[in-house]
JSON list of C-alpha atoms and ligand atoms in Angstrom, two decimals:
[
{"chain": "A", "resi": 1, "resn": "MET", "atom": "CA", "xyz": [53.24, 102.10, 169.53]},
{"chain": "A", "resi": 2, "resn": "SER", "atom": "CA", "xyz": [56.93, 102.89, 169.83]},
{"chain": "A", "resi": 3, "resn": "ILE", "atom": "CA", "xyz": [59.40, 102.08, 167.07]},
{"chain": "A", "resi": 4, "resn": "ALA", "atom": "CA", "xyz": [60.70, 99.18, 169.20]},
{"chain": "A", "resi": 5, "resn": "GLU", "atom": "CA", "xyz": [57.19, 97.76, 169.60]},
{"chain": "A", "resi": 6, "resn": "ARG", "atom": "CA", "xyz": [56.49, 98.06, 165.88]},
{"chain": "A", "resi": 7, "resn": "ILE", "atom": "CA", "xyz": [59.76, 96.26, 165.07]},
{"chain": "A", "resi": 8, "resn": "SER", "atom": "CA", "xyz": [58.91, 93.49, 167.47]},
{"chain": "A", "resi": 9, "resn": "ALA", "atom": "CA", "xyz": [55.44, 93.07, 165.90]},
{"chain": "A", "resi": 10, "resn": "ILE", "atom": "CA", "xyz": [57.00, 92.87, 162.41]},
{"chain": "A", "resi": 11, "resn": "GLN", "atom": "CA", "xyz": [59.56, 90.33, 163.57]},
{"chain": "A", "resi": 12, "resn": "GLN", "atom": "CA", "xyz": [56.75, 88.14, 164.89]},
{"chain": "A", "resi": 13, "resn": "ARG", "atom": "CA", "xyz": [54.90, 88.36, 161.57]},
{"chain": "A", "resi": 14, "resn": "MET", "atom": "CA", "xyz": [58.14, 87.57, 159.72]},
{"chain": "A", "resi": 15, "resn": "ALA", "atom": "CA", "xyz": [58.68, 84.51, 161.91]},
{"chain": "A", "resi": 16, "resn": "ALA", "atom": "CA", "xyz": [55.12, 83.32, 161.26]},
{"chain": "A", "resi": 17, "resn": "ALA", "atom": "CA", "xyz": [55.61, 83.72, 157.49]},
{"chain": "A", "resi": 18, "resn": "CYS", "atom": "CA", "xyz": [58.92, 81.82, 157.67]},
{"chain": "A", "resi": 19, "resn": "SER", "atom": "CA", "xyz": [57.24, 79.04, 159.56]},
{"chain": "A", "resi": 20, "resn": "ARG", "atom": "CA", "xyz": [54.40, 78.80, 157.00]},
{"chain": "A", "resi": 21, "resn": "ALA", "atom": "CA", "xyz": [57.00, 78.55, 154.24]},
{"chain": "A", "resi": 22, "resn": "GLY", "atom": "CA", "xyz": [59.20, 76.07, 156.10]},
{"chain": "A", "resi": 23, "resn": "ARG", "atom": "CA", "xyz": [62.05, 78.57, 156.17]},
{"chain": "A", "resi": 24, "resn": "SER", "atom": "CA", "xyz": [64.45, 79.56, 158.94]},
{"chain": "A", "resi": 25, "resn": "VAL", "atom": "CA", "xyz": [64.01, 83.05, 160.43]},
{"chain": "A", "resi": 26, "resn": "ALA", "atom": "CA", "xyz": [67.78, 83.44, 160.08]},
{"chain": "A", "resi": 27, "resn": "ASP", "atom": "CA", "xyz": [67.36, 83.41, 156.29]},
{"chain": "A", "resi": 28, "resn": "VAL", "atom": "CA", "xyz": [65.36, 86.65, 156.11]},
{"chain": "A", "resi": 29, "resn": "GLN", "atom": "CA", "xyz": [66.82, 90.00, 157.09]},
{"chain": "A", "resi": 30, "resn": "LEU", "atom": "CA", "xyz": [64.76, 92.99, 158.18]},
{"chain": "A", "resi": 31, "resn": "MET", "atom": "CA", "xyz": [65.88, 96.25, 156.59]},
{"chain": "A", "resi": 32, "resn": "ALA", "atom": "CA", "xyz": [64.46, 99.46, 158.08]},
{"chain": "A", "resi": 33, "resn": "VAL", "atom": "CA", "xyz": [63.71, 101.99, 155.34]},
{"chain": "A", "resi": 34, "resn": "SER", "atom": "CA", "xyz": [64.23, 105.39, 156.90]},
{"chain": "A", "resi": 35, "resn": "LYS", "atom": "CA", "xyz": [63.67, 107.82, 154.02]},
{"chain": "A", "resi": 36, "resn": "THR", "atom": "CA", "xyz": [62.14, 111.13, 155.14]},
{"chain": "A", "resi": 37, "resn": "HIS", "atom": "CA", "xyz": [62.59, 110.16, 158.81]},
{"chain": "A", "resi": 38, "resn": "PRO", "atom": "CA", "xyz": [65.22, 111.87, 160.98]},
{"chain": "A", "resi": 39, "resn": "ALA", "atom": "CA", "xyz": [68.47, 110.37, 162.26]},
{"chain": "A", "resi": 40, "resn": "GLU", "atom": "CA", "xyz": [66.85, 110.07, 165.68]},
{"chain": "A", "resi": 41, "resn": "ALA", "atom": "CA", "xyz": [64.30, 107.56, 164.35]},
{"chain": "A", "resi": 42, "resn": "ILE", "atom": "CA", "xyz": [67.14, 105.48, 162.86]},
{"chain": "A", "resi": 43, "resn": "ARG", "atom": "CA", "xyz": [68.86, 105.55, 166.23]},
{"chain": "A", "resi": 44, "resn": "GLN", "atom": "CA", "xyz": [65.72, 104.23, 167.93]},
{"chain": "A", "resi": 45, "resn": "ALA", "atom": "CA", "xyz": [65.51, 101.34, 165.45]},
{"chain": "A", "resi": 46, "resn": "HIS", "atom": "CA", "xyz": [69.18, 100.63, 166.11]},
{"chain": "A", "resi": 47, "resn": "SER", "atom": "CA", "xyz": [68.55, 100.60, 169.86]},
{"chain": "A", "resi": 48, "resn": "ALA", "atom": "CA", "xyz": [65.77, 98.09, 169.20]},
{"chain": "A", "resi": 49, "resn": "GLY", "atom": "CA", "xyz": [68.36, 95.80, 167.63]},
{"chain": "A", "resi": 50, "resn": "LEU", "atom": "CA", "xyz": [68.22, 96.56, 163.89]},
{"chain": "A", "resi": 51, "resn": "ARG", "atom": "CA", "xyz": [71.51, 96.91, 162.03]},
{"chain": "A", "resi": 52, "resn": "LEU", "atom": "CA", "xyz": [70.41, 97.15, 158.40]},
{"chain": "A", "resi": 53, "resn": "PHE", "atom": "CA", "xyz": [69.04, 100.40, 157.00]},
{"chain": "A", "resi": 54, "resn": "GLY", "atom": "CA", "xyz": [67.86, 101.53, 153.59]},
{"chain": "A", "resi": 55, "resn": "GLU", "atom": "CA", "xyz": [67.90, 105.13, 152.37]},
{"chain": "A", "resi": 56, "resn": "ASN", "atom": "CA", "xyz": [66.55, 106.36, 149.04]},
{"chain": "A", "resi": 57, "resn": "ARG", "atom": "CA", "xyz": [68.51, 109.49, 148.32]},
{"chain": "A", "resi": 58, "resn": "VAL", "atom": "CA", "xyz": [72.22, 110.22, 148.47]},
{"chain": "A", "resi": 59, "resn": "GLN", "atom": "CA", "xyz": [71.66, 113.84, 149.43]},
{"chain": "A", "resi": 60, "resn": "GLU", "atom": "CA", "xyz": [69.21, 113.07, 152.19]},
{"chain": "A", "resi": 61, "resn": "PHE", "atom": "CA", "xyz": [71.53, 110.52, 153.76]},
{"chain": "A", "resi": 62, "resn": "GLU", "atom": "CA", "xyz": [74.48, 112.88, 153.44]},
{"chain": "A", "resi": 63, "resn": "GLY", "atom": "CA", "xyz": [72.64, 115.15, 155.84]},
{"chain": "A", "resi": 64, "resn": "LYS", "atom": "CA", "xyz": [71.89, 112.37, 158.34]},
{"chain": "A", "resi": 65, "resn": "HIS", "atom": "CA", "xyz": [74.95, 110.19, 158.39]},
{"chain": "A", "resi": 66, "resn": "VAL", "atom": "CA", "xyz": [77.11, 112.53, 160.43]},
{"chain": "A", "resi": 67, "resn": "ALA", "atom": "CA", "xyz": [74.71, 112.20, 163.37]},
{"chain": "A", "resi": 68, "resn": "LEU", "atom": "CA", "xyz": [74.96, 108.40, 163.12]},
{"chain": "A", "resi": 69, "resn": "ARG", "atom": "CA", "xyz": [78.72, 107.97, 162.85]},
{"chain": "A", "resi": 70, "resn": "ASP", "atom": "CA", "xyz": [78.97, 106.29, 166.25]},
{"chain": "A", "resi": 71, "resn": "MET", "atom": "CA", "xyz": [76.68, 103.45, 165.10]},
{"chain": "A", "resi": 72, "resn": "GLN", "atom": "CA", "xyz": [79.68, 101.52, 163.79]},
{"chain": "A", "resi": 73, "resn": "ASP", "atom": "CA", "xyz": [77.84, 98.22, 163.44]},
{"chain": "A", "resi": 74, "resn": "ALA", "atom": "CA", "xyz": [75.01, 99.63, 161.30]},
{"chain": "A", "resi": 75, "resn": "ARG", "atom": "CA", "xyz": [74.98, 99.03, 157.55]},
{"chain": "A", "resi": 76, "resn": "PHE", "atom": "CA", "xyz": [73.41, 101.58, 155.26]},
{"chain": "A", "resi": 77, "resn": "HIS", "atom": "CA", "xyz": [72.25, 100.61, 151.79]},
{"chain": "A", "resi": 78, "resn": "LEU", "atom": "CA", "xyz": [71.14, 102.94, 149.03]},
{"chain": "A", "resi": 79, "resn": "ILE", "atom": "CA", "xyz": [67.85, 101.52, 147.72]},
{"chain": "A", "resi": 80, "resn": "GLY", "atom": "CA", "xyz": [66.59, 104.44, 145.60]},
{"chain": "A", "resi": 81, "resn": "HIS", "atom": "CA", "xyz": [67.41, 105.34, 142.02]},
{"chain": "A", "resi": 82, "resn": "LEU", "atom": "CA", "xyz": [71.00, 106.51, 141.60]},
{"chain": "A", "resi": 83, "resn": "GLN", "atom": "CA", "xyz": [72.18, 108.80, 138.83]},
{"chain": "A", "resi": 84, "resn": "SER", "atom": "CA", "xyz": [75.67, 108.00, 137.54]},
{"chain": "A", "resi": 85, "resn": "ASN", "atom": "CA", "xyz": [76.90, 111.47, 138.45]},
{"chain": "A", "resi": 86, "resn": "LYS", "atom": "CA", "xyz": [76.24, 110.73, 142.15]},
{"chain": "A", "resi": 87, "resn": "ALA", "atom": "CA", "xyz": [78.11, 107.41, 142.11]},
{"chain": "A", "resi": 88, "resn": "ASN", "atom": "CA", "xyz": [81.16, 108.85, 143.88]},
{"chain": "A", "resi": 89, "resn": "LYS", "atom": "CA", "xyz": [79.14, 110.20, 146.78]},
{"chain": "A", "resi": 90, "resn": "ALA", "atom": "CA", "xyz": [77.13, 106.99, 147.02]},
{"chain": "A", "resi": 91, "resn": "ALA", "atom": "CA", "xyz": [80.28, 104.84, 147.15]},
{"chain": "A", "resi": 92, "resn": "GLU", "atom": "CA", "xyz": [81.65, 107.10, 149.87]},
{"chain": "A", "resi": 93, "resn": "LEU", "atom": "CA", "xyz": [78.55, 107.09, 152.10]},
{"chain": "A", "resi": 94, "resn": "PHE", "atom": "CA", "xyz": [76.98, 103.65, 151.68]},
{"chain": "A", "resi": 95, "resn": "HIS", "atom": "CA", "xyz": [78.03, 100.08, 152.41]},
{"chain": "A", "resi": 96, "resn": "ALA", "atom": "CA", "xyz": [75.97, 98.74, 149.51]},
{"chain": "A", "resi": 97, "resn": "VAL", "atom": "CA", "xyz": [73.83, 99.87, 146.58]},
{"chain": "A", "resi": 98, "resn": "ASP", "atom": "CA", "xyz": [70.71, 97.75, 146.05]},
{"chain": "A", "resi": 99, "resn": "SER", "atom": "CA", "xyz": [69.37, 99.65, 143.03]},
{"chain": "A", "resi": 100, "resn": "VAL", "atom": "CA", "xyz": [71.93, 99.15, 140.26]},
{"chain": "A", "resi": 101, "resn": "ASP", "atom": "CA", "xyz": [70.07, 99.20, 136.97]},
{"chain": "A", "resi": 102, "resn": "SER", "atom": "CA", "xyz": [72.64, 99.70, 134.22]},
{"chain": "A", "resi": 103, "resn": "LEU", "atom": "CA", "xyz": [76.13, 98.63, 133.22]},
{"chain": "A", "resi": 104, "resn": "LYS", "atom": "CA", "xyz": [77.13, 102.28, 133.01]},
{"chain": "A", "resi": 105, "resn": "LEU", "atom": "CA", "xyz": [76.12, 102.85, 136.63]},
{"chain": "A", "resi": 106, "resn": "ALA", "atom": "CA", "xyz": [77.92, 99.66, 137.72]},
{"chain": "A", "resi": 107, "resn": "GLN", "atom": "CA", "xyz": [81.09, 100.85, 135.98]},
{"chain": "A", "resi": 108, "resn": "ARG", "atom": "CA", "xyz": [80.88, 104.25, 137.65]},
{"chain": "A", "resi": 109, "resn": "LEU", "atom": "CA", "xyz": [80.30, 102.66, 141.05]},
{"chain": "A", "resi": 110, "resn": "ASN", "atom": "CA", "xyz": [83.17, 100.24, 140.51]},
{"chain": "A", "resi": 111, "resn": "ALA", "atom": "CA", "xyz": [85.55, 103.10, 139.77]},
{"chain": "A", "resi": 112, "resn": "ALA", "atom": "CA", "xyz": [84.23, 105.07, 142.75]},
{"chain": "A", "resi": 113, "resn": "ALA", "atom": "CA", "xyz": [84.57, 102.07, 145.09]},
{"chain": "A", "resi": 114, "resn": "GLN", "atom": "CA", "xyz": [88.12, 101.56, 143.86]},
{"chain": "A", "resi": 115, "resn": "ALA", "atom": "CA", "xyz": [88.92, 105.21, 144.62]},
{"chain": "A", "resi": 116, "resn": "GLU", "atom": "CA", "xyz": [87.44, 104.73, 148.11]},
{"chain": "A", "resi": 117, "resn": "GLY", "atom": "CA", "xyz": [89.49, 101.56, 148.56]},
{"chain": "A", "resi": 118, "resn": "LYS", "atom": "CA", "xyz": [86.42, 99.50, 149.28]},
{"chain": "A", "resi": 119, "resn": "ILE", "atom": "CA", "xyz": [84.33, 96.66, 147.93]},
{"chain": "A", "resi": 120, "resn": "LEU", "atom": "CA", "xyz": [80.67, 97.56, 147.50]},
{"chain": "A", "resi": 121, "resn": "ASP", "atom": "CA", "xyz": [77.95, 94.93, 147.64]},
{"chain": "A", "resi": 122, "resn": "ILE", "atom": "CA", "xyz": [75.35, 95.56, 144.97]},
{"chain": "A", "resi": 123, "resn": "LEU", "atom": "CA", "xyz": [71.99, 94.18, 143.93]},
{"chain": "A", "resi": 124, "resn": "LEU", "atom": "CA", "xyz": [70.57, 94.46, 140.43]},
{"chain": "A", "resi": 125, "resn": "GLU", "atom": "CA", "xyz": [67.17, 96.13, 140.35]},
{"chain": "A", "resi": 126, "resn": "ILE", "atom": "CA", "xyz": [64.68, 94.32, 138.16]},
{"chain": "A", "resi": 127, "resn": "ASN", "atom": "CA", "xyz": [61.58, 95.97, 136.71]},
{"chain": "A", "resi": 128, "resn": "VAL", "atom": "CA", "xyz": [59.61, 92.79, 137.23]},
{"chain": "A", "resi": 129, "resn": "GLY", "atom": "CA", "xyz": [56.27, 94.27, 136.19]},
{"chain": "A", "resi": 130, "resn": "GLY", "atom": "CA", "xyz": [57.67, 95.90, 133.04]},
{"chain": "A", "resi": 131, "resn": "GLU", "atom": "CA", "xyz": [56.31, 99.24, 134.24]},
{"chain": "A", "resi": 132, "resn": "GLU", "atom": "CA", "xyz": [57.01, 102.33, 132.16]},
{"chain": "A", "resi": 133, "resn": "ALA", "atom": "CA", "xyz": [57.50, 104.63, 135.16]},
{"chain": "A", "resi": 134, "resn": "LYS", "atom": "CA", "xyz": [59.80, 102.33, 137.14]},
{"chain": "A", "resi": 135, "resn": "ALA", "atom": "CA", "xyz": [63.54, 101.92, 137.07]},
{"chain": "A", "resi": 136, "resn": "GLY", "atom": "CA", "xyz": [65.17, 98.54, 136.73]},
{"chain": "A", "resi": 137, "resn": "LEU", "atom": "CA", "xyz": [66.44, 96.05, 134.19]},
{"chain": "A", "resi": 138, "resn": "ALA", "atom": "CA", "xyz": [63.95, 93.97, 132.24]},
{"chain": "A", "resi": 139, "resn": "PRO", "atom": "CA", "xyz": [64.06, 90.33, 133.43]},
{"chain": "A", "resi": 140, "resn": "GLU", "atom": "CA", "xyz": [65.23, 88.68, 130.20]},
{"chain": "A", "resi": 141, "resn": "SER", "atom": "CA", "xyz": [67.03, 91.66, 128.70]},
{"chain": "A", "resi": 142, "resn": "SER", "atom": "CA", "xyz": [70.39, 91.79, 126.99]},
{"chain": "A", "resi": 143, "resn": "ASP", "atom": "CA", "xyz": [71.20, 94.70, 129.36]},
{"chain": "A", "resi": 144, "resn": "LEU", "atom": "CA", "xyz": [70.84, 92.38, 132.34]},
{"chain": "A", "resi": 145, "resn": "HIS", "atom": "CA", "xyz": [73.01, 89.73, 130.73]},
{"chain": "A", "resi": 146, "resn": "ALA", "atom": "CA", "xyz": [75.64, 92.26, 129.69]},
{"chain": "A", "resi": 147, "resn": "LEU", "atom": "CA", "xyz": [75.87, 93.44, 133.27]},
{"chain": "A", "resi": 148, "resn": "LEU", "atom": "CA", "xyz": [76.17, 89.92, 134.65]},
{"chain": "A", "resi": 149, "resn": "ALA", "atom": "CA", "xyz": [78.83, 89.08, 132.06]},
{"chain": "A", "resi": 150, "resn": "ALA", "atom": "CA", "xyz": [80.84, 92.18, 133.06]},
{"chain": "A", "resi": 151, "resn": "ALA", "atom": "CA", "xyz": [81.20, 91.07, 136.69]},
{"chain": "A", "resi": 152, "resn": "PRO", "atom": "CA", "xyz": [84.83, 89.91, 136.33]},
{"chain": "A", "resi": 153, "resn": "GLN", "atom": "CA", "xyz": [85.75, 93.45, 135.19]},
{"chain": "A", "resi": 154, "resn": "LEU", "atom": "CA", "xyz": [83.99, 95.00, 138.20]},
{"chain": "A", "resi": 155, "resn": "GLY", "atom": "CA", "xyz": [86.49, 93.94, 140.83]},
{"chain": "A", "resi": 156, "resn": "HIS", "atom": "CA", "xyz": [85.34, 96.47, 143.43]},
{"chain": "A", "resi": 157, "resn": "LEU", "atom": "CA", "xyz": [81.71, 95.40, 143.28]},
{"chain": "A", "resi": 158, "resn": "ARG", "atom": "CA", "xyz": [80.25, 92.19, 144.60]},
{"chain": "A", "resi": 159, "resn": "ILE", "atom": "CA", "xyz": [76.99, 91.28, 142.84]},
{"chain": "A", "resi": 160, "resn": "ARG", "atom": "CA", "xyz": [74.93, 89.66, 145.58]},
{"chain": "A", "resi": 161, "resn": "GLY", "atom": "CA", "xyz": [71.52, 89.24, 144.01]},
{"chain": "A", "resi": 162, "resn": "LEU", "atom": "CA", "xyz": [68.37, 91.00, 142.87]},
{"chain": "A", "resi": 163, "resn": "MET", "atom": "CA", "xyz": [65.97, 93.64, 144.12]},
{"chain": "A", "resi": 164, "resn": "ALA", "atom": "CA", "xyz": [62.47, 94.43, 142.91]},
{"chain": "A", "resi": 165, "resn": "ILE", "atom": "CA", "xyz": [59.38, 96.50, 143.63]},
{"chain": "A", "resi": 166, "resn": "PRO", "atom": "CA", "xyz": [56.39, 94.76, 142.07]},
{"chain": "A", "resi": 167, "resn": "PRO", "atom": "CA", "xyz": [53.51, 96.78, 140.56]},
{"chain": "A", "resi": 168, "resn": "PHE", "atom": "CA", "xyz": [51.31, 98.27, 143.26]},
{"chain": "A", "resi": 169, "resn": "SER", "atom": "CA", "xyz": [48.38, 96.15, 144.24]},
{"chain": "A", "resi": 170, "resn": "HIS", "atom": "CA", "xyz": [45.80, 96.89, 146.93]},
{"chain": "A", "resi": 171, "resn": "HIS", "atom": "CA", "xyz": [45.87, 93.29, 148.06]},
{"chain": "A", "resi": 172, "resn": "PRO", "atom": "CA", "xyz": [49.24, 91.72, 149.01]},
{"chain": "A", "resi": 173, "resn": "GLU", "atom": "CA", "xyz": [48.32, 88.57, 147.08]},
{"chain": "A", "resi": 174, "resn": "GLY", "atom": "CA", "xyz": [48.47, 90.63, 143.88]},
{"chain": "A", "resi": 175, "resn": "ALA", "atom": "CA", "xyz": [52.25, 90.80, 144.27]},
{"chain": "A", "resi": 176, "resn": "ARG", "atom": "CA", "xyz": [52.72, 87.03, 144.66]},
{"chain": "A", "resi": 177, "resn": "PRO", "atom": "CA", "xyz": [53.21, 86.17, 140.95]},
{"chain": "A", "resi": 178, "resn": "PHE", "atom": "CA", "xyz": [55.85, 88.91, 140.67]},
{"chain": "A", "resi": 179, "resn": "PHE", "atom": "CA", "xyz": [57.71, 87.69, 143.76]},
{"chain": "A", "resi": 180, "resn": "ARG", "atom": "CA", "xyz": [57.60, 84.16, 142.35]},
{"chain": "A", "resi": 181, "resn": "ARG", "atom": "CA", "xyz": [58.93, 85.42, 139.02]},
{"chain": "A", "resi": 182, "resn": "MET", "atom": "CA", "xyz": [61.82, 87.08, 140.85]},
{"chain": "A", "resi": 183, "resn": "ARG", "atom": "CA", "xyz": [62.74, 83.88, 142.64]},
{"chain": "A", "resi": 184, "resn": "GLU", "atom": "CA", "xyz": [62.68, 81.99, 139.33]},
{"chain": "A", "resi": 185, "resn": "LEU", "atom": "CA", "xyz": [64.90, 84.64, 137.75]},
{"chain": "A", "resi": 186, "resn": "ARG", "atom": "CA", "xyz": [67.32, 84.41, 140.66]},
{"chain": "A", "resi": 187, "resn": "ASP", "atom": "CA", "xyz": [67.43, 80.61, 140.29]},
{"chain": "A", "resi": 188, "resn": "GLN", "atom": "CA", "xyz": [67.94, 80.86, 136.51]},
{"chain": "A", "resi": 189, "resn": "ILE", "atom": "CA", "xyz": [70.88, 83.24, 136.97]},
{"chain": "A", "resi": 190, "resn": "SER", "atom": "CA", "xyz": [72.37, 81.07, 139.73]},
{"chain": "A", "resi": 191, "resn": "ALA", "atom": "CA", "xyz": [72.17, 78.04, 137.44]},
{"chain": "A", "resi": 192, "resn": "LEU", "atom": "CA", "xyz": [74.29, 79.83, 134.82]},
{"chain": "A", "resi": 193, "resn": "ASP", "atom": "CA", "xyz": [77.17, 79.61, 137.28]},
{"chain": "A", "resi": 194, "resn": "LEU", "atom": "CA", "xyz": [78.70, 82.84, 135.99]},
{"chain": "A", "resi": 195, "resn": "PRO", "atom": "CA", "xyz": [82.10, 83.95, 137.28]},
{"chain": "A", "resi": 196, "resn": "ASP", "atom": "CA", "xyz": [82.09, 86.46, 140.17]},
{"chain": "A", "resi": 197, "resn": "ILE", "atom": "CA", "xyz": [78.32, 86.43, 140.62]},
{"chain": "A", "resi": 198, "resn": "LEU", "atom": "CA", "xyz": [76.69, 85.58, 143.93]},
{"chain": "A", "resi": 199, "resn": "MET", "atom": "CA", "xyz": [72.91, 85.25, 143.90]},
{"chain": "A", "resi": 200, "resn": "ASP", "atom": "CA", "xyz": [72.34, 84.76, 147.61]},
{"chain": "A", "resi": 201, "resn": "GLN", "atom": "CA", "xyz": [70.16, 87.86, 148.13]},
{"chain": "A", "resi": 202, "resn": "LEU", "atom": "CA", "xyz": [66.63, 88.49, 146.96]},
{"chain": "A", "resi": 203, "resn": "SER", "atom": "CA", "xyz": [65.41, 91.83, 148.29]},
{"chain": "A", "resi": 204, "resn": "MET", "atom": "CA", "xyz": [61.63, 92.07, 148.00]},
{"chain": "A", "resi": 205, "resn": "GLY", "atom": "CA", "xyz": [58.62, 92.79, 150.17]},
{"chain": "A", "resi": 206, "resn": "MET", "atom": "CA", "xyz": [57.58, 96.08, 151.80]},
{"chain": "A", "resi": 207, "resn": "SER", "atom": "CA", "xyz": [55.19, 97.06, 154.61]},
{"chain": "A", "resi": 208, "resn": "HIS", "atom": "CA", "xyz": [52.02, 95.85, 152.91]},
{"chain": "A", "resi": 209, "resn": "ASP", "atom": "CA", "xyz": [53.27, 92.65, 151.27]},
{"chain": "A", "resi": 210, "resn": "PHE", "atom": "CA", "xyz": [56.35, 91.37, 153.12]},
{"chain": "A", "resi": 211, "resn": "GLU", "atom": "CA", "xyz": [54.71, 88.18, 154.35]},
{"chain": "A", "resi": 212, "resn": "VAL", "atom": "CA", "xyz": [53.84, 87.10, 150.81]},
{"chain": "A", "resi": 213, "resn": "ALA", "atom": "CA", "xyz": [57.40, 88.00, 149.73]},
{"chain": "A", "resi": 214, "resn": "ILE", "atom": "CA", "xyz": [58.84, 85.78, 152.47]},
{"chain": "A", "resi": 215, "resn": "GLU", "atom": "CA", "xyz": [56.58, 82.91, 151.43]},
{"chain": "A", "resi": 216, "resn": "GLU", "atom": "CA", "xyz": [57.97, 83.30, 147.90]},
{"chain": "A", "resi": 217, "resn": "GLY", "atom": "CA", "xyz": [61.63, 83.33, 148.90]},
{"chain": "A", "resi": 218, "resn": "SER", "atom": "CA", "xyz": [62.63, 86.87, 149.87]},
{"chain": "A", "resi": 219, "resn": "THR", "atom": "CA", "xyz": [65.86, 87.02, 151.87]},
{"chain": "A", "resi": 220, "resn": "ARG", "atom": "CA", "xyz": [65.49, 90.69, 152.80]},
{"chain": "A", "resi": 221, "resn": "VAL", "atom": "CA", "xyz": [62.32, 92.66, 153.39]},
{"chain": "A", "resi": 222, "resn": "ARG", "atom": "CA", "xyz": [62.44, 96.46, 153.22]},
{"chain": "A", "resi": 223, "resn": "ILE", "atom": "CA", "xyz": [60.07, 98.02, 155.73]},
{"chain": "A", "resi": 224, "resn": "GLY", "atom": "CA", "xyz": [59.43, 101.74, 156.08]},
{"chain": "A", "resi": 225, "resn": "THR", "atom": "CA", "xyz": [55.90, 102.73, 157.06]},
{"chain": "A", "resi": 226, "resn": "ALA", "atom": "CA", "xyz": [55.26, 99.77, 159.39]},
{"chain": "A", "resi": 227, "resn": "ILE", "atom": "CA", "xyz": [58.32, 100.77, 161.46]},
{"chain": "A", "resi": 228, "resn": "PHE", "atom": "CA", "xyz": [58.48, 104.55, 161.27]},
{"chain": "A", "resi": 229, "resn": "GLY", "atom": "CA", "xyz": [54.88, 105.49, 160.46]},
{"chain": "A", "resi": 230, "resn": "GLU", "atom": "CA", "xyz": [53.50, 107.37, 157.47]},
{"chain": "A", "resi": 231, "resn": "ARG", "atom": "CA", "xyz": [55.89, 109.55, 155.51]},
{"chain": "A", "resi": 232, "resn": "ALA", "atom": "CA", "xyz": [55.15, 113.19, 154.93]},
{"chain": "A", "resi": 233, "resn": "LYS", "atom": "CA", "xyz": [54.34, 113.72, 151.25]},
{"chain": "A", "resi": 234, "resn": "LEU", "atom": "CA", "xyz": [57.41, 115.00, 149.44]},
{"chain": "B", "resi": 1, "resn": "LIG", "atom": "C1", "xyz": [60.04, 103.45, 150.53]},
{"chain": "B", "resi": 1, "resn": "LIG", "atom": "C2", "xyz": [60.59, 102.15, 150.08]},
{"chain": "B", "resi": 1, "resn": "LIG", "atom": "C3", "xyz": [60.38, 100.98, 150.81]},
{"chain": "B", "resi": 1, "resn": "LIG", "atom": "C4", "xyz": [59.52, 100.92, 152.05]},
{"chain": "B", "resi": 1, "resn": "LIG", "atom": "O1", "xyz": [58.18, 101.08, 151.74]},
{"chain": "B", "resi": 1, "resn": "LIG", "atom": "P1", "xyz": [57.04, 100.95, 152.86]},
{"chain": "B", "resi": 1, "resn": "LIG", "atom": "O2", "xyz": [55.83, 100.66, 152.07]},
{"chain": "B", "resi": 1, "resn": "LIG", "atom": "O3", "xyz": [57.00, 102.25, 153.58]},
{"chain": "B", "resi": 1, "resn": "LIG", "atom": "O4", "xyz": [57.42, 99.82, 153.74]},
{"chain": "B", "resi": 1, "resn": "LIG", "atom": "C5", "xyz": [60.99, 99.82, 150.36]},
{"chain": "B", "resi": 1, "resn": "LIG", "atom": "N1", "xyz": [61.75, 99.81, 149.25]},
{"chain": "B", "resi": 1, "resn": "LIG", "atom": "C6", "xyz": [61.98, 100.90, 148.51]},
{"chain": "B", "resi": 1, "resn": "LIG", "atom": "C7", "xyz": [62.84, 100.82, 147.31]},
{"chain": "B", "resi": 1, "resn": "LIG", "atom": "C8", "xyz": [61.40, 102.10, 148.90]},
{"chain": "B", "resi": 1, "resn": "LIG", "atom": "O5", "xyz": [61.60, 103.20, 148.15]}
]
């Protein structure tokens, strides 16, 4: 199957999941996750109509973005772990950072966005499974609340919502309780009505579990393998 055919098949499955959940297809975005795949593959996904792309590494995207400069309507989000010392480069290259996991990183990104003269959309990454090896803020942590409370001081960032990667499970249903927990967390934060916080985005669901994520309220699924094929092992 071509990239365009794979995208079309995913869009049909997304629409079916939306319909099962009584949701509008317009409420769930498809992000193509292009890590390890060349600029040419991103261009094919763009030709097939996609405009939202996720990349995991600042350095990798630095090498690709020059070849994609003419795709003015595409939006590139950083979705992989970001070290504070790469915040400047990230703010320069990306439209949004979906993996913010500390106040320190948010402050660095805010300063970098200010220097770039832009407003960066960000998501807060939540370690919803409490996994040792994974990045992200703990759901009920004081770190999460400190970051939310700092929003008025982060004038060049726009906090748009939450992102999570649930613990790996061989069966997509295994992720459902974690997706549900994320939606509850999003609703709890929304209900606090904090200044300068938007909670309209919930980024969750990947190639093997995106339908369950949509049923549980995801507004943005991040699909790599099901669009671009298997990644070479790094
Ligand atoms: C790689 C990656 C994805 C896509 O995973 P697939 O299983 O290939 O769809 C989504 N989100 C993040 C954060 C990733 O690193």
